Short mmCIF file of C-alpha atoms in Angstrom, two decimals:
data_model
loop_
_atom_site.label_atom_id
_atom_site.label_comp_id
_atom_site.label_asym_id
_atom_site.label_seq_id
_atom_site.Cartn_x
_atom_site.Cartn_y
_atom_site.Cartn_z
CA MET P 22 -9.68 -13.80 3.51
CA THR P 23 -6.02 -13.03 2.80
CA LEU P 24 -3.10 -14.57 4.66
CA PRO P 25 -1.95 -11.29 6.32
CA VAL P 26 -5.49 -10.72 7.63
CA ILE P 27 -5.58 -14.23 9.09
CA ILE P 28 -2.19 -13.81 10.77
CA ARG P 29 -3.20 -10.40 12.10
CA GLY P 30 -6.25 -12.05 13.62
CA PHE P 31 -3.98 -14.59 15.31
CA PHE P 32 -2.03 -11.80 16.98
CA VAL P 33 -5.20 -10.26 18.38
CA LEU P 34 -6.34 -13.65 19.69
CA LEU P 35 -3.02 -14.17 21.45
CA PHE P 36 -3.79 -11.45 23.93
CA THR P 37 -6.94 -13.20 25.08
CA PHE P 38 -4.74 -16.21 25.77
CA LEU P 39 -1.71 -14.58 27.37
CA ASP P 40 -1.87 -13.30 30.93
CA ILE P 41 -0.16 -9.95 30.32
CA SER P 42 -1.05 -6.61 31.80
CA LEU P 43 -1.57 -3.82 29.27
CA CYS P 44 -0.33 -1.28 31.76
CA GLU P 45 2.99 -2.92 32.55
CA LYS P 46 4.33 -3.93 29.18
CA THR P 47 4.41 -2.18 25.82
CA ASN P 48 6.81 -4.41 23.91
CA ILE P 49 5.82 -7.97 23.02
CA THR P 50 8.11 -10.45 21.27
CA VAL P 51 6.84 -13.44 19.32
CA GLY P 52 8.92 -16.23 17.86
CA TYR P 53 8.61 -17.45 14.30
CA LEU P 54 9.98 -20.89 13.40
CA THR P 55 10.15 -22.01 9.79
CA VAL P 56 12.18 -24.15 7.41
CA HIS P 57 14.53 -22.30 5.09
CA ASN P 58 17.52 -24.57 4.53
CA THR P 59 17.52 -28.32 5.09
CA ASP P 60 19.44 -31.42 4.10
CA THR P 61 16.26 -33.52 4.22
CA PHE P 62 13.22 -33.50 1.96
CA VAL P 63 10.35 -31.24 3.04
CA ARG P 64 7.42 -31.33 0.63
CA ASN P 65 5.63 -28.09 -0.17
CA ARG P 66 7.92 -25.96 2.00
CA GLN P 67 5.63 -23.15 3.12
CA GLY P 68 8.14 -21.02 5.00
CA ARG P 69 9.65 -19.65 1.81
CA ILE P 70 6.20 -18.73 0.54
CA ILE P 71 4.45 -17.17 3.54
CA SER P 72 7.22 -15.64 5.64
CA GLY P 73 6.65 -12.21 4.15
CA ALA P 74 3.06 -12.31 5.39
CA ILE P 75 4.04 -12.37 9.07
CA THR P 76 6.21 -9.28 8.62
CA LEU P 77 3.38 -7.48 6.84
CA ALA P 78 0.88 -8.53 9.52
CA ILE P 79 3.08 -7.19 12.31
CA GLU P 80 3.55 -3.90 10.49
CA LYS P 81 -0.21 -3.55 10.08
CA VAL P 82 -0.91 -4.39 13.74
CA ASN P 83 1.71 -1.90 14.94
CA ALA P 84 0.36 0.78 12.60
CA ASP P 85 -3.27 0.39 13.72
CA ASP P 86 -3.83 2.08 17.09
CA LYS P 87 -7.31 0.59 17.35
CA LEU P 88 -6.05 -2.99 17.51
CA LEU P 89 -3.40 -2.91 20.24
CA PRO P 90 -2.96 0.74 21.23
CA ASP P 91 -0.57 0.03 24.13
CA TYR P 92 1.56 -2.60 22.45
CA HIS P 93 4.40 -2.83 19.97
CA LEU P 94 5.08 -6.23 18.41
CA ASN P 95 8.52 -7.63 17.67
CA VAL P 96 9.26 -10.89 15.86
CA ILE P 97 12.38 -13.03 16.04
CA TRP P 98 12.75 -15.89 13.62
CA GLY P 99 14.73 -19.09 13.38
CA ASP P 100 15.41 -21.73 10.74
CA THR P 101 14.62 -25.17 12.19
CA GLN P 102 16.15 -26.90 9.15
CA ALA P 103 13.36 -29.50 9.50
CA ASP P 104 15.26 -30.95 12.46
CA THR P 105 13.52 -31.56 15.79
CA LEU P 106 16.66 -30.92 17.85
CA VAL P 107 17.34 -27.64 16.05
CA GLY P 108 13.71 -26.62 16.41
CA THR P 109 13.70 -27.35 20.14
CA ARG P 110 16.90 -25.37 20.62
CA ILE P 111 15.44 -22.39 18.75
CA VAL P 112 12.25 -22.47 20.84
CA THR P 113 14.27 -22.32 24.06
CA GLU P 114 16.56 -19.61 22.67
CA GLN P 115 13.60 -17.47 21.61
CA TRP P 116 11.98 -18.00 24.99
CA SER P 117 15.17 -16.79 26.70
CA GLN P 118 15.02 -13.70 24.45
CA GLY P 119 11.56 -12.89 25.74
CA ALA P 120 9.24 -14.56 23.22
CA VAL P 121 5.78 -15.05 24.71
CA ALA P 122 4.24 -16.95 21.77
CA PHE P 123 5.41 -18.95 18.79
CA PHE P 124 4.28 -19.23 15.17
CA GLY P 125 5.36 -21.93 12.80
CA LEU P 126 7.00 -25.30 12.68
CA GLU P 127 6.58 -27.42 9.59
CA ASP P 128 5.89 -31.17 9.59
CA SER P 129 7.21 -32.40 12.97
CA CYS P 130 6.19 -30.24 15.94
CA SER P 131 5.29 -32.48 18.89
CA VAL P 132 8.53 -32.02 20.85
CA GLU P 133 8.64 -28.25 20.38
CA ALA P 134 4.94 -27.97 21.26
CA ARG P 135 5.58 -29.89 24.48
CA VAL P 136 8.32 -27.43 25.42
CA ALA P 137 5.96 -24.50 24.79
CA ALA P 138 3.31 -26.19 26.94
CA ALA P 139 5.82 -26.58 29.77
CA TRP P 140 6.12 -22.77 29.92
CA ASN P 141 2.40 -22.22 29.26
CA LEU P 142 3.15 -20.35 26.04
CA PRO P 143 0.93 -20.59 22.94
CA MET P 144 2.23 -22.11 19.73
CA ILE P 145 0.30 -21.79 16.47
CA SER P 146 1.52 -24.02 13.65
CA TYR P 147 0.71 -23.39 10.00
CA LYS P 148 1.96 -26.77 8.73
CA CYS P 149 2.17 -29.67 11.15
CA ALA P 150 0.08 -32.82 10.85
CA ASP P 151 1.46 -34.70 13.88
CA TYR P 152 -1.22 -36.79 15.54
CA ASP P 153 0.15 -36.46 19.10
CA VAL P 154 -0.46 -32.73 19.42
CA SER P 155 -4.23 -33.26 19.16
CA ASP P 156 -4.11 -34.41 22.80
CA LYS P 157 -5.02 -31.18 24.61
CA GLU P 158 -4.07 -32.59 28.01
CA LYS P 159 -0.46 -32.94 26.89
CA TYR P 160 -0.45 -29.98 24.49
CA PRO P 161 -2.86 -27.44 26.02
CA THR P 162 -1.22 -24.40 24.41
CA PHE P 163 -0.94 -25.74 20.86
CA ALA P 164 -3.18 -24.81 17.94
CA ARG P 165 -2.83 -25.22 14.19
CA THR P 166 -4.38 -24.13 10.93
CA TYR P 167 -3.32 -27.34 9.18
CA PRO P 168 -5.45 -30.51 9.30
CA PRO P 169 -4.04 -33.16 11.62
CA VAL P 170 -3.21 -36.67 10.50
CA LYS P 171 -6.49 -37.91 11.98
CA LEU P 172 -8.55 -35.79 9.59
CA VAL P 173 -6.49 -36.89 6.58
CA THR P 174 -6.91 -40.57 7.40
CA LYS P 175 -10.59 -40.00 8.18
CA SER P 176 -11.10 -38.72 4.63
CA ILE P 177 -9.36 -41.76 3.16
CA ILE P 178 -11.30 -44.19 5.36
CA SER P 179 -14.61 -42.48 4.56
CA LEU P 180 -13.98 -42.84 0.82
CA LEU P 181 -13.03 -46.51 1.16
CA LEU P 182 -16.07 -47.35 3.27
CA HIS P 183 -18.42 -45.37 1.02
CA TYR P 184 -17.60 -47.65 -1.90
CA ASN P 185 -17.10 -50.71 0.33
CA TRP P 186 -13.47 -51.02 -0.74
CA ARG P 187 -12.13 -53.12 2.11
CA LYS P 188 -8.79 -54.19 0.64
CA PHE P 189 -6.09 -51.98 -0.83
CA THR P 190 -2.36 -51.55 -1.38
CA LEU P 191 -0.64 -48.69 0.44
CA ILE P 192 2.19 -46.81 -1.32
CA VAL P 193 4.04 -44.41 0.99
CA GLY P 194 6.84 -41.87 0.57
CA THR P 195 9.65 -41.75 3.12
CA SER P 196 9.01 -38.17 4.32
CA HIS P 197 7.99 -37.63 7.95
CA LYS P 198 4.50 -36.42 7.08
CA GLN P 199 3.63 -39.37 4.84
CA GLN P 200 5.02 -41.88 7.32
CA THR P 201 2.97 -40.32 10.13
CA ILE P 202 -0.22 -40.48 8.06
CA SER P 203 0.57 -44.06 7.10
CA GLU P 204 0.97 -45.13 10.73
CA ASN P 205 -2.37 -43.63 11.70
CA LEU P 206 -4.08 -45.10 8.64
CA GLU P 207 -2.79 -48.56 9.49
CA GLU P 208 -4.13 -48.23 13.04
CA GLN P 209 -7.57 -47.21 11.77
CA CYS P 210 -7.63 -50.09 9.30
CA LYS P 211 -7.09 -52.58 12.12
CA LEU P 212 -10.01 -51.11 14.06
CA LEU P 213 -12.33 -51.20 11.04
CA ASN P 214 -11.21 -54.59 9.68
CA LEU P 215 -9.83 -53.11 6.47
CA THR P 216 -7.09 -55.15 4.82
CA ILE P 217 -3.84 -53.68 3.54
CA ASN P 218 -2.74 -56.18 0.89
CA ALA P 219 0.76 -54.73 0.75
CA LYS P 220 2.68 -51.69 1.91
CA LYS P 221 5.34 -50.33 -0.42
CA GLU P 222 7.67 -47.40 0.26
CA PHE P 223 9.57 -45.15 -2.12
CA LYS P 224 12.24 -42.56 -1.46
CA GLU P 225 11.26 -38.89 -1.40
CA PRO P 226 11.74 -36.56 -3.08
CA HIS P 227 10.91 -38.56 -6.18
CA VAL P 228 12.57 -36.78 -9.09
CA PRO P 229 11.99 -38.47 -12.46
CA LEU P 230 15.12 -39.58 -14.36
CA THR P 231 17.48 -38.77 -11.44
CA THR P 232 16.36 -40.93 -8.51
CA GLY P 233 15.20 -43.94 -10.47
CA ASN P 234 11.63 -45.11 -10.90
CA PRO P 235 10.45 -47.62 -8.26
CA PHE P 236 6.87 -47.78 -9.52
CA PRO P 237 7.25 -50.42 -12.26
CA GLY P 238 8.52 -52.80 -9.59
CA ILE P 239 5.80 -51.78 -7.13
CA VAL P 240 3.06 -52.31 -9.70
CA GLU P 241 4.57 -55.61 -10.88
CA SER P 242 4.51 -57.03 -7.35
CA THR P 243 1.02 -55.81 -6.42
CA TYR P 244 -1.34 -55.48 -9.37
CA VAL P 245 -2.45 -59.12 -9.44
CA HIS P 246 -3.78 -59.08 -5.88
CA THR P 247 -5.07 -55.52 -5.59
CA ARG P 248 -7.43 -53.16 -7.36
CA ILE P 249 -7.30 -50.15 -5.04
CA TYR P 250 -4.13 -48.13 -4.41
CA VAL P 251 -3.85 -45.51 -1.66
CA PHE P 252 -0.93 -43.24 -2.52
CA LEU P 253 0.77 -41.05 0.10
CA GLY P 254 3.41 -38.94 -1.60
CA GLY P 255 4.09 -36.13 -4.04
CA LEU P 256 2.69 -35.35 -7.47
CA ASN P 257 5.72 -36.69 -9.33
CA GLY P 258 5.23 -40.06 -7.68
CA VAL P 259 1.52 -40.44 -8.31
CA VAL P 260 1.92 -39.40 -11.96
CA ASP P 261 4.66 -42.00 -12.47
CA LEU P 262 2.47 -44.62 -10.76
CA MET P 263 -0.49 -43.78 -12.99
CA THR P 264 1.75 -43.74 -16.07
CA ASN P 265 2.97 -47.26 -15.32
CA LEU P 266 -0.57 -48.54 -14.74
CA TYR P 267 -1.59 -46.89 -18.00
CA ASP P 268 1.36 -48.31 -19.98
CA ARG P 269 0.48 -51.82 -18.79
CA GLY P 270 -3.08 -51.39 -20.04
CA LEU P 271 -4.47 -51.90 -16.54
CA LEU P 272 -6.46 -48.69 -16.62
CA ASP P 273 -8.31 -49.79 -19.75
CA THR P 274 -10.19 -52.41 -17.73
CA GLY P 275 -11.79 -49.90 -15.38
CA GLU P 276 -10.90 -52.17 -12.44
CA TYR P 277 -8.12 -50.08 -10.87
CA ILE P 278 -8.42 -46.96 -8.72
CA VAL P 279 -5.74 -44.75 -7.15
CA ILE P 280 -6.58 -42.55 -4.14
CA PHE P 281 -4.19 -39.61 -3.80
CA VAL P 282 -4.08 -37.06 -0.96
CA ASP P 283 -2.91 -33.56 -1.85
CA HIS P 284 -2.00 -31.46 1.19
CA SER P 285 -1.53 -28.21 -0.68
CA THR P 286 -4.40 -25.80 -1.21
CA TYR P 287 -6.15 -26.37 -4.52
CA ASP P 288 -5.24 -23.73 -7.08
CA PRO P 289 -8.04 -23.26 -9.66
CA THR P 290 -5.54 -21.62 -12.02
CA ASP P 291 -3.43 -24.79 -12.21
CA GLN P 292 -5.96 -27.57 -12.73
CA LEU P 293 -3.57 -29.72 -14.77
CA LYS P 294 -1.03 -30.11 -11.97
CA TYR P 295 -2.64 -33.43 -11.01
CA PHE P 296 -1.97 -34.82 -14.47
CA LYS P 297 1.66 -33.85 -14.99
CA ARG P 298 4.96 -34.20 -13.22
CA PHE P 299 7.73 -31.70 -12.66
CA SER P 300 9.99 -32.86 -15.47
CA LEU P 301 11.09 -31.95 -18.95
CA VAL P 302 9.74 -35.29 -20.20
CA ARG P 303 6.57 -34.79 -22.21
CA ILE P 304 3.55 -36.88 -21.21
CA SER P 305 1.25 -38.24 -23.88
CA PRO P 306 -1.94 -36.17 -24.35
CA ARG P 307 -3.89 -39.43 -24.39
CA TYR P 308 -2.56 -40.21 -20.90
CA LEU P 309 -3.85 -36.86 -19.65
CA LYS P 310 -7.34 -37.91 -20.72
CA ASP P 311 -7.39 -41.68 -20.23
CA GLY P 312 -4.65 -42.30 -17.69
CA SER P 313 -5.88 -39.80 -15.11
CA GLU P 314 -9.55 -40.80 -15.00
CA PRO P 315 -9.22 -43.66 -12.44
CA THR P 316 -7.73 -41.31 -9.82
CA TYR P 317 -9.55 -39.92 -6.78
CA TYR P 318 -8.03 -36.69 -5.45
CA ILE P 319 -8.57 -35.71 -1.83
CA VAL P 320 -7.92 -31.96 -1.65
CA PRO P 321 -8.59 -29.25 0.98
CA SER P 322 -11.35 -27.58 -1.06
CA LEU P 323 -13.32 -30.37 -2.71
CA THR P 324 -16.33 -28.26 -3.69
CA LYS P 325 -14.27 -25.74 -5.61
CA PHE P 326 -12.14 -28.51 -7.10
CA LYS P 327 -15.22 -30.36 -8.36
CA SER P 328 -16.74 -27.27 -9.93
CA LYS P 329 -13.47 -26.30 -11.61
CA SER P 330 -12.76 -29.80 -12.92
CA GLY P 331 -16.28 -30.30 -14.22
CA GLY P 332 -16.96 -33.07 -11.67
CA LYS P 333 -15.07 -35.64 -13.77
CA ASN P 334 -12.70 -36.85 -11.06
#
């Protein structure tokens, strides 16, 4: 199912949610909130990729008399700049301009979703993992197509318990999403008596050769007392972590495992992305084979990933 078809379906569903009379109103305005420009790091910025789809979906809905024969859709958009205050201001501005529903918000969305709930207006987010908005008593009008933090941590916990790995080191990037997942994971570990040997943070975005490499120091201070690493961050970071483990010869023992969560949709045409970083520095072919084997990848489409990778990871 293509993205425009999915978005078009969302528009149709909105009218089962909104209390609007078909006879009284022919023009409907929806707000679209995304991240275009920002001074902070936003991993996998989706707004620049999918924004054209919402325009196409609206054009198709307006052109099809069978879908909403008495309606004409308008969209107004705003750049939240990955800032909660800016996002909240845009939500209120779009509401004052007549928006009756909202699409979007990346990463943080709990404050904006609360504002939408106050006016009983639906908000559908395509990329927000905040845990708070899962509470339907506080956020009754919020829905999302992106897995919440709870589901991400559930996948990690399930893997740990399956192999009876009850102690691990947590490595976390400084972005909002990774910090939110980390907080929820730590809470779940306390409930299940899982031990976090150490928690180490690194600055995101991690750009090799320009931001410095914190992973030699992280590995040096943790490898003696841990065998399992849970990594919450980007591809550049996990590749540099694995490279350092490999260079130390730790991966040759078969005693170390890295669990990495990838939030982006698995692309079968780019299977090697998990074994390389975004850099001009060439990685040894032997690392691609030997250094990547002790890594578990948690991806949105595990079945397809397993079949495409030959079930080796």
